Amino acid sequence: MAAILEVRDLRVEFPTRRGTLTALDGVSFDIAPGEVLGVVGESGAGKSMTGAAIIGLLEPPGRIAGGEILLNGKRIDRLPYEQMRRIRGKEIGAIFQDPLTTLNPLYTVGRQLVETMQTHLPLSDRDARQRAIGWLEMVGIPAAAQRVDSYPHEFSGGMRQRVVIALALCAEPALIVADEPTTALDVSIQAQIIALLKRLAREKGTAMMLVTHDMGVIAETADRVAVMYAGRIAEIGPVRSVVKSPKHPYSVGLMSSIPPLDRRVAQLSGIEGAMPRLSAIPQGCAFNPRCPHVFARCRQDRPELIETGTTRAACWLYDPASEKRAPEAVQHG
Amino acid sequence: MLAFVISRILQAIPVMLAVALISFAMFAYVGDPVSIMLGQDFTEAQRQALIRDLGLDQPFFVQFATFIGNAVQGEFGLSYRLSRPVAELIAERAPATLELAFCAAAVALLVGVPMGVYTGLYRNSWLSRAFLTFSLVGVSLPTFLIGILLILIFSVWLGWLPSFGRGDTVQLGWWSTGFLTVSGLKALILPSVTLGLFQLTLIMRLVRAEMLEVLRTDYIKFARARGLANRAVHFGHALKNTLVPVITIAGLQLGGIIAFAIVTETVFQWPGMGLLFIQSVGAADIPVMAAYLLLIALVFVVINLVVDLLYYFVDPRLRAGFGAARGGH
Ligand SMILES: Nc1ncnc2c1ncn2[C@@H]1O[C@H](COP(=O)(O)OP(=O)(O)O)[C@@H](O)[C@H]1O
Ligand code: SF4
Ligand SMILES: [Mg+2]
């Protein structure tokens, strides 16, 4: 089936006083209808930036400086604000990280649902309200018919994220961009929220770009995974391959650093050093200062995504033209 | 809700008592009402009689209590200067001041809020820069200078608007209004602009700062991500969230407008309470000054109460723990 979202060679720049920073460089991936693409990587890798570029809400002065984004085969990265606005909410829904700050404190949740639906769908006030109640039920808010008139502060964090999910889905978009939807929540609630998201996406056939730190969530939810590093995609492929037998040395470190109990990745324990700042991304492979397998070519040429058999990895180890080095040299975690 | 209003009124009582004490102290210890009222020729017997009539031979607390009792009934005695009941003088002058303050507040809000929203939304446009420069002028030029400049331009040079007075007024019961005649309305323009300009620039800068703050919040980004129209995002979600601080400041400023109408009324010879107060100060007319002081204190107390009630309607989070504290965020 044709991809619902195609990102081609996306490049995002931030002009600053001290020169232009390249926050995303050569990012390419597809998402098929109904597919869940997990996006992982250390903090600052460019995951949120990718999501913001897709929904057309990069914060100025950030701008798309190259590449293209296609939704159902149509370019959306150059659309005038008003046209892109009609796509947001209607065709691409967004879920943000912190449900405590995502809802307008002065409007009831019902009103926020109604205004979102009425922006995109021709609904009478009464129908919209009925649907709002229906959505609250669907995301598991008890006594939805009463709670529809409650204000956000009257809900717990987990309940608020359910409301946010209802808001993202209420105009039935074909694609959801969920940026760490459970990071701000209590650990005990995270699994419920992910389960809800997964269930609704499956029921509605919604494709999803799911940014998360939680490898457990990725393993359970995603169909494919993209690993990001310093504004680039390091590796992308089916979830089993990337999680179980990663090929890119950075992915290997990322997967092996998953602590067995709390599966969240704060720092890469397996790999020395830190991700470079945008102003100091090294020449060649961005990962080369930290890479245990670095060789001469890595410091000169930048690797494109290369077929590894199971995944595609941006690593010279897998280029047949590189001086021969056995991929088996990469230690799995 | 009712409990909240009552508790607020109870809280205001000490404030009012303190102001009353100051007013009373002016009565009792500033100037010598007896000699002022008696004039040049009097006998000792007349003097004693007047002291008894005025209750000045009573102990302090009795005098203070009597003063408060009278004040509550709007009874402030006779003006030394005009020999007429103070309450009557103030009632005569109040409509002029209140109409002026109303127009000034309307100018400040109806112009200041949109300008603040505009400069917040379009930070870098040349018009925003022009507004901000203009607001610096409004904040830094003293009121009397602005008034005189306006008179110079619009009355002296252009001859469009009167330079002093209220124009023709119409009597509605005890209320004299300038709203019903052309000359009354024309006379309101320059003083209202003069009086409201400072508040206008203040409100504009406040709304701008709050808008900039609110526009950075996640819920505004999320409102955009939901595809809401700009109008709904800016004027529904963003502006409404700036209202709590704006109401606070605007409320206090309204009190300020009434209290500081003195300067504007003097510049434009506007026959309001402020002008009455200045004339009373000149003549050491203590009863009028005391009554004016109390009235202004009352205005501030009432405005504070109204501001608190407005919070109640604007911000649902405050509704829950209402009465306990305000602005707890
Ligand atoms: N307004 C900005 N100006 C300059 N750089 C920015 C800005 N916002 C984010 N960045 C940079 O862009 C990079 C990617 O950020 P982000 O997408 O938020 O990372 P992630 O979501 O993966 O943690 C980071 O290095 C961050 O410092
Ligand atoms: S390209 Fe070289 S430095 Fe980069 S990950 Fe592969 S081996 Fe390491
Ligand atoms: Mg992020």
XYZ file of C-alpha atoms in Angstrom, chain B residues 14-30 60 64 67-68 76 277 286-287 289-294 297:
32
model
C -10.264 47.594 58.941
C -9.026 49.387 55.838
C -11.970 51.730 55.855
C -11.562 52.316 59.602
C -7.916 53.229 59.145
C -8.770 55.722 56.437
C -11.597 57.055 58.601
C -9.134 57.563 61.434
C -6.878 59.598 59.186
C -9.818 61.658 57.972
C -10.969 62.177 61.499
C -7.493 63.134 62.649
C -7.510 65.831 59.990
C -10.814 67.036 61.364
C -9.683 67.066 64.922
C -6.112 68.237 64.728
C -5.528 70.068 61.458
C -11.656 61.197 71.471
C -14.514 59.256 66.450
C -17.746 60.766 63.060
C -18.085 57.210 61.799
C -19.908 65.017 56.806
C -10.789 68.507 46.401
C -11.295 69.859 56.085
C -14.792 68.279 55.932
C -11.168 66.690 52.179
C -12.085 64.075 54.767
C -15.166 62.991 52.854
C -13.246 62.823 49.588
C -10.546 60.692 51.171
C -13.106 58.248 52.534
C -10.924 54.553 49.843
